[in-house]
Coordinates of C-alpha atoms and ligand atoms in Angstrom, one line a residue:
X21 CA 0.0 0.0 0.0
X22 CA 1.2 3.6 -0.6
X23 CA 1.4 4.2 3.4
X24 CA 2.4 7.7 3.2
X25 CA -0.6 8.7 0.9
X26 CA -3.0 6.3 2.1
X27 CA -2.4 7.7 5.5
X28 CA -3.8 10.9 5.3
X29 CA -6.7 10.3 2.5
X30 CA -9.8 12.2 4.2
X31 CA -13.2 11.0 3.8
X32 CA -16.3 13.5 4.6
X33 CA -18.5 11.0 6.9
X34 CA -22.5 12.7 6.6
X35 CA -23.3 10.9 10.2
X36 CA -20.4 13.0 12.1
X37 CA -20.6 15.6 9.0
X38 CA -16.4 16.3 9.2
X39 CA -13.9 15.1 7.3
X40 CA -12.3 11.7 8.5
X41 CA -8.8 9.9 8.7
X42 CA -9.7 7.0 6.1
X43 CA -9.4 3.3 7.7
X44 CA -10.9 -0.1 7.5
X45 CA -13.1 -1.2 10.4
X46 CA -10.5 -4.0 11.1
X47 CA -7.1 -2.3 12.5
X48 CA -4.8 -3.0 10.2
X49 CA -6.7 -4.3 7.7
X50 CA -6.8 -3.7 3.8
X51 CA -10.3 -4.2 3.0
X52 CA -12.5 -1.0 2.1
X53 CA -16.1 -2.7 1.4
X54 CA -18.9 -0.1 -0.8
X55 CA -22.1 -0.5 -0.1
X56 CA -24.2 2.0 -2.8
X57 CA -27.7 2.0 -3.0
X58 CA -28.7 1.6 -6.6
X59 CA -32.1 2.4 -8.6
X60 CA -35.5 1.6 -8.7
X61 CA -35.7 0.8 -12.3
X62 CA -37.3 2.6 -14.8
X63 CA -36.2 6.0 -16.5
X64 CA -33.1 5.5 -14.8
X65 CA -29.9 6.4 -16.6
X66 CA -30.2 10.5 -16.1
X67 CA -27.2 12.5 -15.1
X68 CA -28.2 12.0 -11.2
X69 CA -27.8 8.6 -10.9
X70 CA -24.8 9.1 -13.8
X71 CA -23.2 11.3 -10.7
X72 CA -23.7 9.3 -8.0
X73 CA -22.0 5.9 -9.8
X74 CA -19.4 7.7 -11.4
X75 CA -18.4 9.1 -7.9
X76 CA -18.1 5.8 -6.0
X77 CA -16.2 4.7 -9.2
X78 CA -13.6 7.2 -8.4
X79 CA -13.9 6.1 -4.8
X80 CA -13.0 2.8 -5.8
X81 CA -10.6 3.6 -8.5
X82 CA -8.5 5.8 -5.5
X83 CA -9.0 3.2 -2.8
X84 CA -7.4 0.7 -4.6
X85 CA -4.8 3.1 -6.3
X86 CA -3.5 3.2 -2.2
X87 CA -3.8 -0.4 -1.9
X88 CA -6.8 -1.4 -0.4
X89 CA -8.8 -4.4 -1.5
X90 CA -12.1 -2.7 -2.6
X91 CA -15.5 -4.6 -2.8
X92 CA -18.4 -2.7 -4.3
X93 CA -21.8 -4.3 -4.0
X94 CA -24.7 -2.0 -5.3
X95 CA -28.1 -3.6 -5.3
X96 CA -31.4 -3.0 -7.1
X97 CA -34.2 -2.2 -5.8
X98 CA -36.3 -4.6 -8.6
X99 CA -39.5 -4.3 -6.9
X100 CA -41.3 -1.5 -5.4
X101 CA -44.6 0.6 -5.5
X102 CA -43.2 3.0 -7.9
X103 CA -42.2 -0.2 -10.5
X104 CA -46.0 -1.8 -10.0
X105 CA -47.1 1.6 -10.7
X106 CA -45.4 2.5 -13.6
X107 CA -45.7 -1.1 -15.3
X108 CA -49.7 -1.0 -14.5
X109 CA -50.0 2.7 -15.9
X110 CA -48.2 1.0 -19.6
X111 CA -49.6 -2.2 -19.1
X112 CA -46.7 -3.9 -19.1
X113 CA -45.0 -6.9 -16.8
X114 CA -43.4 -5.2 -13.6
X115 CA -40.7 -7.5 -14.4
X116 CA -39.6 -6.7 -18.1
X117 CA -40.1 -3.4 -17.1
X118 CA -37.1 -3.6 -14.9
X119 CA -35.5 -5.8 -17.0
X120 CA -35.6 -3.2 -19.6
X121 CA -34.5 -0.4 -17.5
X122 CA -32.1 -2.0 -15.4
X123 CA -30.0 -2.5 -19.1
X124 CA -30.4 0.8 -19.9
X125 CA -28.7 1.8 -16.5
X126 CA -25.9 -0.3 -17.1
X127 CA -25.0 0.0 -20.2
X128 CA -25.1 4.2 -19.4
X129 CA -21.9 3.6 -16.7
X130 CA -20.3 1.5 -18.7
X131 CA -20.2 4.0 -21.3
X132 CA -18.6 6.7 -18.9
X133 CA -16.1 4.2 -18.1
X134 CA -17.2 2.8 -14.2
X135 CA -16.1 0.0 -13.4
X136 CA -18.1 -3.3 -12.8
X137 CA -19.4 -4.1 -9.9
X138 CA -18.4 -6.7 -7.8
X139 CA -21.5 -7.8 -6.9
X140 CA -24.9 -6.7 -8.5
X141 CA -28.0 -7.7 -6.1
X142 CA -31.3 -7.3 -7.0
X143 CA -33.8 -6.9 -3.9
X144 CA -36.1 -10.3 -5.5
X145 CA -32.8 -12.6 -5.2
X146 CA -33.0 -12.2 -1.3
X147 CA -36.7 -12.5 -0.1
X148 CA -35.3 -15.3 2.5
X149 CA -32.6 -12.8 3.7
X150 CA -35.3 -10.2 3.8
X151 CA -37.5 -12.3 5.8
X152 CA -35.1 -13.8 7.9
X153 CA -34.3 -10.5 9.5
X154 CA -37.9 -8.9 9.5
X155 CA -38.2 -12.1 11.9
X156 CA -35.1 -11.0 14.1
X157 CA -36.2 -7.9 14.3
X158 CA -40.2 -9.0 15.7
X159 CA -38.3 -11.5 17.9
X160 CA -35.9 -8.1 19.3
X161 CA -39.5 -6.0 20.1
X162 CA -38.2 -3.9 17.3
X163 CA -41.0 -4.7 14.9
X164 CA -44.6 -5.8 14.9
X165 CA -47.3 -6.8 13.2
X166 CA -50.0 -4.2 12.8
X167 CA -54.1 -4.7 12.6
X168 CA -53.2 -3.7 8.3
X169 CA -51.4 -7.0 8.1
X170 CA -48.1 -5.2 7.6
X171 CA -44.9 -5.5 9.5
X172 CA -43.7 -2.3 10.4
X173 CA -40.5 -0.9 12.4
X174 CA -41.1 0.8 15.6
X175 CA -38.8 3.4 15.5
X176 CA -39.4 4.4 19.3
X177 CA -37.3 1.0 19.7
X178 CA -34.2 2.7 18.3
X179 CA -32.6 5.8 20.2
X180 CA -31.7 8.6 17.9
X181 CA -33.4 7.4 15.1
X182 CA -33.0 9.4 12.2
X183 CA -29.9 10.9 13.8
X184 CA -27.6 10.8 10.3
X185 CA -30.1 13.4 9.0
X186 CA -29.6 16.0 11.3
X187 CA -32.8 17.1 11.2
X188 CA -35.2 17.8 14.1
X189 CA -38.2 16.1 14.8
X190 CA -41.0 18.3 12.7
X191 CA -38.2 18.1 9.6
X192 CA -38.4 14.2 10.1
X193 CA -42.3 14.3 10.4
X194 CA -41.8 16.5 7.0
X195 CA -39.5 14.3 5.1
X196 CA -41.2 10.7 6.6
X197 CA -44.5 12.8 4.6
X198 CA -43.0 13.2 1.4
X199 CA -41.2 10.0 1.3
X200 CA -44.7 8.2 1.4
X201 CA -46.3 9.1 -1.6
X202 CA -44.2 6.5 -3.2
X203 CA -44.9 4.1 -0.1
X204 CA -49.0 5.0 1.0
X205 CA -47.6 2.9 3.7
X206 CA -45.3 4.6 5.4
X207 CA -47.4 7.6 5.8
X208 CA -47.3 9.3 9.1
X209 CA -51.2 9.2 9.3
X210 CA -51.5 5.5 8.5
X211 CA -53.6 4.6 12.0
X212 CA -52.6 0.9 11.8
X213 CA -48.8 2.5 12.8
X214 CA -48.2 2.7 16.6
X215 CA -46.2 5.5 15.6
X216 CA -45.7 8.6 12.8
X217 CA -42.2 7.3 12.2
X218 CA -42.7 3.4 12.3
X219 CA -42.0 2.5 8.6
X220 CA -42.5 -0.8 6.4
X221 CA -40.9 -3.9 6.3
X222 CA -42.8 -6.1 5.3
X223 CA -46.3 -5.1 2.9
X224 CA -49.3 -7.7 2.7
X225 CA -50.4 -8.2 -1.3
X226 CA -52.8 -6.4 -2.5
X227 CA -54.7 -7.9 -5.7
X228 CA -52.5 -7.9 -8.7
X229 CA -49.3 -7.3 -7.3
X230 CA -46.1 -9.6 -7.2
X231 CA -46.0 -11.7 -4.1
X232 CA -43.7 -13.9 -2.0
X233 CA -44.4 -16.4 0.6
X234 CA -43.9 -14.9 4.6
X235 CA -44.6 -16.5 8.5
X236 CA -47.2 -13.2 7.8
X237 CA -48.7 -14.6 4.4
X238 CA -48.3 -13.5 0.7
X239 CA -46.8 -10.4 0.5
X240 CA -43.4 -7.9 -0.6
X241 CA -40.3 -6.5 1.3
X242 CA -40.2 -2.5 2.0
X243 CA -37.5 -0.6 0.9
X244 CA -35.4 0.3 3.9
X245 CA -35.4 -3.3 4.9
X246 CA -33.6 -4.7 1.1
X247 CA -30.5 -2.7 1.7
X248 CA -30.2 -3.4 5.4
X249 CA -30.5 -7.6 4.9
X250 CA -28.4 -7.2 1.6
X251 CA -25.4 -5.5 3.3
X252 CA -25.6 -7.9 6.4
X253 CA -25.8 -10.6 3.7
X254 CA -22.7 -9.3 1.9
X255 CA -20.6 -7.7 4.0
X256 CA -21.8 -8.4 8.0
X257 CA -22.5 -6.3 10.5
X258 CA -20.1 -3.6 9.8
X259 CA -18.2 -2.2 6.9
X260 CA -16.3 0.9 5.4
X261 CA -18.4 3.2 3.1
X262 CA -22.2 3.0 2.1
X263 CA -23.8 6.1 0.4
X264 CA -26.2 7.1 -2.4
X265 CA -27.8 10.2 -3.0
X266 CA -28.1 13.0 -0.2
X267 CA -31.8 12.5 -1.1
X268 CA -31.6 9.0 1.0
X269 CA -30.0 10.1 4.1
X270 CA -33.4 10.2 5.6
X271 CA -35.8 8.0 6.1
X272 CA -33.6 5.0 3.6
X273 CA -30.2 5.5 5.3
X274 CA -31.8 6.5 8.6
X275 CA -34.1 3.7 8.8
X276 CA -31.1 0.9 7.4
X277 CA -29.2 2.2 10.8
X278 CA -31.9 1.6 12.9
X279 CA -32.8 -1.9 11.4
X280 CA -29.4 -3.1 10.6
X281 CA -28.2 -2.0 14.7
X282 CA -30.9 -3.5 16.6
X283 CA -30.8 -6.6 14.5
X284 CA -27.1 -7.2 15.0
X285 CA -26.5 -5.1 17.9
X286 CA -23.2 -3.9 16.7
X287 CA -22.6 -0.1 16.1
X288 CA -22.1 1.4 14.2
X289 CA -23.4 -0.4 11.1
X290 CA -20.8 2.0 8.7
X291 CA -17.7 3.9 9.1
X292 CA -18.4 6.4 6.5
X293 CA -21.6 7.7 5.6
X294 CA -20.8 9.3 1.5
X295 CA -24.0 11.1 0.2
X296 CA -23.8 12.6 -2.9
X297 CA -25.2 16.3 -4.1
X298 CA -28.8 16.8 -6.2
X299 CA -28.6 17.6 -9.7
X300 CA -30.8 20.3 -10.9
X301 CA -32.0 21.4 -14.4
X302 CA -32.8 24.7 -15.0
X303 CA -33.6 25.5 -11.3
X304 CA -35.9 22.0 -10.7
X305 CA -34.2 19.3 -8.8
X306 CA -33.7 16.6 -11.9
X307 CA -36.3 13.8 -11.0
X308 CA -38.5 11.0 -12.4
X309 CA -41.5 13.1 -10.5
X310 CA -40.9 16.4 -12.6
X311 CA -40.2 14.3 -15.9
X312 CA -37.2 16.7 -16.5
X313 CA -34.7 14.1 -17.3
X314 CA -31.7 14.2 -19.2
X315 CA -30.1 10.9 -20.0
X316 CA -26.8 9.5 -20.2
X317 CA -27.0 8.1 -23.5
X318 CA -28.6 11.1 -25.2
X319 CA -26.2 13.4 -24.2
X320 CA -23.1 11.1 -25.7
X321 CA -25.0 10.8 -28.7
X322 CA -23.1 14.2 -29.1
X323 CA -20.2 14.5 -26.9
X324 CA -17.7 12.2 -25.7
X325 CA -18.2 10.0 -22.5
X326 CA -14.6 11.5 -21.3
X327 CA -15.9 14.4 -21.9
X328 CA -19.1 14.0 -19.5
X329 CA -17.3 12.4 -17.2
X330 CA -14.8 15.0 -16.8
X331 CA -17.7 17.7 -16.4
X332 CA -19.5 15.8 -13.8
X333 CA -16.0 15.5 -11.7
X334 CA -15.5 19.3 -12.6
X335 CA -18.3 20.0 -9.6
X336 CA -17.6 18.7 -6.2
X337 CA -19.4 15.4 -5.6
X338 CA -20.8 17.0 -2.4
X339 CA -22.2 20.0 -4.2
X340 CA -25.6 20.4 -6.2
X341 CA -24.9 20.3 -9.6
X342 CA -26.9 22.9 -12.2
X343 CA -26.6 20.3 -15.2
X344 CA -25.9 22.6 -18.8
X345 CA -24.8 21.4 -21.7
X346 CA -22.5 24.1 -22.3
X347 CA -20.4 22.6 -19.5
X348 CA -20.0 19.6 -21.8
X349 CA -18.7 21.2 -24.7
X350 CA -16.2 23.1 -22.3
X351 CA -15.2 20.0 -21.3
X352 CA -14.7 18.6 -24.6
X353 CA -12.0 21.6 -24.9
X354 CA -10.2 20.1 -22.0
X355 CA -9.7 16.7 -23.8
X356 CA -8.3 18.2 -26.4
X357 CA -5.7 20.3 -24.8
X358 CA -5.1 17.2 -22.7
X359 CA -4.7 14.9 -26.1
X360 CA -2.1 16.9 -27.5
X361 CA -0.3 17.2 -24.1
X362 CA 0.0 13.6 -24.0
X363 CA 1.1 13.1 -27.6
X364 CA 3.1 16.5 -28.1
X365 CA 7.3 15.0 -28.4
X366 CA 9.8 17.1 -26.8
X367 CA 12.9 18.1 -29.4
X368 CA 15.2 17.5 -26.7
X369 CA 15.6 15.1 -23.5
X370 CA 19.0 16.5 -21.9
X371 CA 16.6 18.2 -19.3
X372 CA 13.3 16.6 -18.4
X373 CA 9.8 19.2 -16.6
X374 CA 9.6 17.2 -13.1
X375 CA 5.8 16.7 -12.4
X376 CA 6.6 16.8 -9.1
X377 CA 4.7 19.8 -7.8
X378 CA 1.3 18.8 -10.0
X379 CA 1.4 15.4 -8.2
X380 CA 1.8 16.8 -4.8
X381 CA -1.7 19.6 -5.7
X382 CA -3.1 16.4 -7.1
X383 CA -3.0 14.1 -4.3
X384 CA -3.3 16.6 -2.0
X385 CA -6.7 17.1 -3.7
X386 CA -7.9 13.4 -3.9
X387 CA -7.1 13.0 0.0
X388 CA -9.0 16.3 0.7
X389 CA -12.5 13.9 0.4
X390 CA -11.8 13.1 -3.5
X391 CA -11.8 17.5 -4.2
X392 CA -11.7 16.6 -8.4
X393 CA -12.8 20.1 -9.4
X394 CA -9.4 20.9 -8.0
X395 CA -7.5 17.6 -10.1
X396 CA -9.0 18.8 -13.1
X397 CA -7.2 22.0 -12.7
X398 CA -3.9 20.5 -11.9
X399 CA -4.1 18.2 -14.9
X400 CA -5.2 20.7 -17.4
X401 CA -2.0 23.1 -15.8
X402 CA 0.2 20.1 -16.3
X403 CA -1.2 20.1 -19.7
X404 CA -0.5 23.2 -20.2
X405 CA 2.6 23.3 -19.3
X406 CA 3.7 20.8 -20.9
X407 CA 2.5 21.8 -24.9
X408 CA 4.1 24.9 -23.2
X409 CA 7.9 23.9 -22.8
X410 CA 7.8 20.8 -24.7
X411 CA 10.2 22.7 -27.6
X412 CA 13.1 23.1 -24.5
X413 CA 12.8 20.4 -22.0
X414 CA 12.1 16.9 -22.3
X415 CA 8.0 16.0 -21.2
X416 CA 8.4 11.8 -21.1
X417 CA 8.6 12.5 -17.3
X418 CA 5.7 14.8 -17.0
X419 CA 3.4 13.1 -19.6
X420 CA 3.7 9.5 -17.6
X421 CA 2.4 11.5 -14.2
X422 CA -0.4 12.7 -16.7
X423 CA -1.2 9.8 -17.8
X424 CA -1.4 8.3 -14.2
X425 CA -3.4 11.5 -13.3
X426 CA -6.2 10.8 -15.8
X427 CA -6.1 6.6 -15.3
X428 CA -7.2 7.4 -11.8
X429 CA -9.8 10.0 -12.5
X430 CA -11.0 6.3 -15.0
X431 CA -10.6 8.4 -18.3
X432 CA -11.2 6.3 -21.6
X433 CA -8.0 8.8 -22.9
X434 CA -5.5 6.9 -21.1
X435 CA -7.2 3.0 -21.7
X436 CA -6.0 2.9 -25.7
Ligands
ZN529 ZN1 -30.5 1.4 -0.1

């Protein structure tokens, strides 16, 4: 491992909302498990899911850059109210539908250059998991069975739930609100709950929808409770990083703490809590709900995917990002400067530019919780510089530190 620079890579945690020391959970371990919470699928490939993957891509790219063994597990959330909806509204299977979608999604990282998985889960592979710790949880007086015939959490059972949010308790109330129009359910005025808070785990059929097997008859996991039982599943009680959009911090990420600690007992469930800024379009947060979607593969119908991908990293993942075009074709600039810099040959090699000082601003900048707006500078000054002196000095030096620059930030530039 690359002590010296693994040592001080930061990591902003959203639960203690600073800047951490990065480390496994073991001391003295290598292992840096990702747990990202992936898509409910249908019209899912815009530039906010695009975002959120390509950031945990760079994650994992840099983890294992300094050495660590990285394993990255994203699951899909293949059944949910908002799939039944959408397939009843076309008339379609619920399953195709996701199908369909989930390919779309896919194939949309692959073309901006993230990685594979390690391990893909949709939520209808692990109905026994599922059910296995909706049980625990009854058994723990964490959950019960309400007159509705759902199982729901009590969230009363879990001190400080809700506390990753940071918001107070009429902000919950608020948030718990909007959150249930996708899940009637979980709505704080739902009189079968003991409690406004209490949310789903486990959701009786209702006519026409897909069903599995339960100790509580035919019926379908929540939400919350699929991530929770897949990480346990995967990874155990506690691992390094698991994130998403800052859109799930509450109730999803909220309500996975307070399942996934009062099943196991062990706190806390993650080190690092990663949650990724909104993107907005022309002032509107970008979201199935408002239908103004801009999608992955439209947009490299006519630009580059190294050219997207550098825009999206040109924003701080943490910050909201205004999506525009425009921002695109600058970026397309960028590769070009950065293509000639790489291939530009120096008329002389007596005396060679030392990258030195762009390496240090570099890794400085992906230790100060992965800062790429401030990489992409460096790079493109590197670039710069080089085309610059190239004629004086010899650049062989300062194009390989480029090169190893721009194969860390996973550009398609530096793959050929
Ligand atoms: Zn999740």
């Amino acid at each position: 491992m690359l002590k010296a620079l693994a040592n001080s890579f930061k990591l902003y945690n959203s639960y203690s909302q600073t800047k951490e020391p990065f480390s496994s959970v073991e001391p003295g371990s290598d292992l840096a498990r990702i747990y990202v919470c992936g898509v409910t699928p249908y019209d899912t490939s815009h530039i906010g899911h695009a975002l959120t993957a390509l950031t945990f891509d760079i994650l994992h790219r840099y983890l294992e850059y300094l050495g660590y063994q990285v394993k990255h597990v994203q699951n899909l959330t293949d059944i949910d109210d908002d799939i039944i909806k959408r397939a009843n509204r076309d008339g379609v299977n619920w399953n195709d539908l996701a199908r369909q979608w989930d390919e779309i999604y896919r194939n949309s990282l692959a073309a901006i250059n993230c990685l594979p998985f390690d391990n893909y889960i949709p939520a209808t592979t692990k109905i026994p998991e599922i059910i296995e710790m909706v049980k625990g949880l009854i058994e723990r007086g964490a959950a019960y069975e309400a007159k509705d015939g759902n199982i729901y959490f009590r969230a009363a059972s879990f001190k400080n739930y809700g506390a990753l949010s940071h918001l107070n308790p009429e902000e919950l109330l608020e948030k718990a609100r909007a959150a249930a129009v996708d899940s009637l359910v979980d709505y704080p005025e739902n009189d079968a709950k003991e409690s406004v808070l209490d949310f789903v785990l486990w959701q009786a059929a209702r006519p026409g929808e897909p069903r599995w097997d339960s100790p509580w008859g035919e019926g379908r996991p929540g939400w919350h409770i699929e991530c929770s039982a897949i990480g346990l599943n995967q990874f155990g009680a506690q691992f390094e990083i698991h994130g998403g959009g800052a859109d799930l911090l509450f109730p999803h990420h909220s309500s996975e703490i307070a399942q996934s600690e009062s099943y196991t007992g062990q706190h806390p469930f993650v080190k690092y809590w990663v949650h990724i800024g909104m993107v907005h379009l022309g002032g509107d947060k970008m979201s199935k709900s408002l239908g103004n979607l801009v999608l992955v593969r439209d947009v490299i119908k006519n630009h580059r995917p190294d050219a997207l991908r550098l825009y999206l990293l040109s924003i701080h993942y943490r910050e909201p990002l205004h999506y525009e075009e425009s921002g695109v074709v600058i970026a397309e600039g960028w590769l070009a400067q950065l293509e000639k810099a790489l291939a530009v040959e120096s008329e002389t090699a007596n005396e060679q530019l030392h990258p030195t000082e762009w390496q240090q601003r570099f890794f400085a900048a992906m230790n100060d919780d992965l800062d790429t707006p401030i990489t992409i500078e460096t790079i493109l000054d590197l670039a710069q510089t080089i085309l610059a002196k190239a004629h004086t000095i010899g650049v062989v030096k300062a194009q390989a530190a480029l090169k190893e620059m721009l194969s860390i930030l996973g550009l398609f530039l530096v793959e050929n």
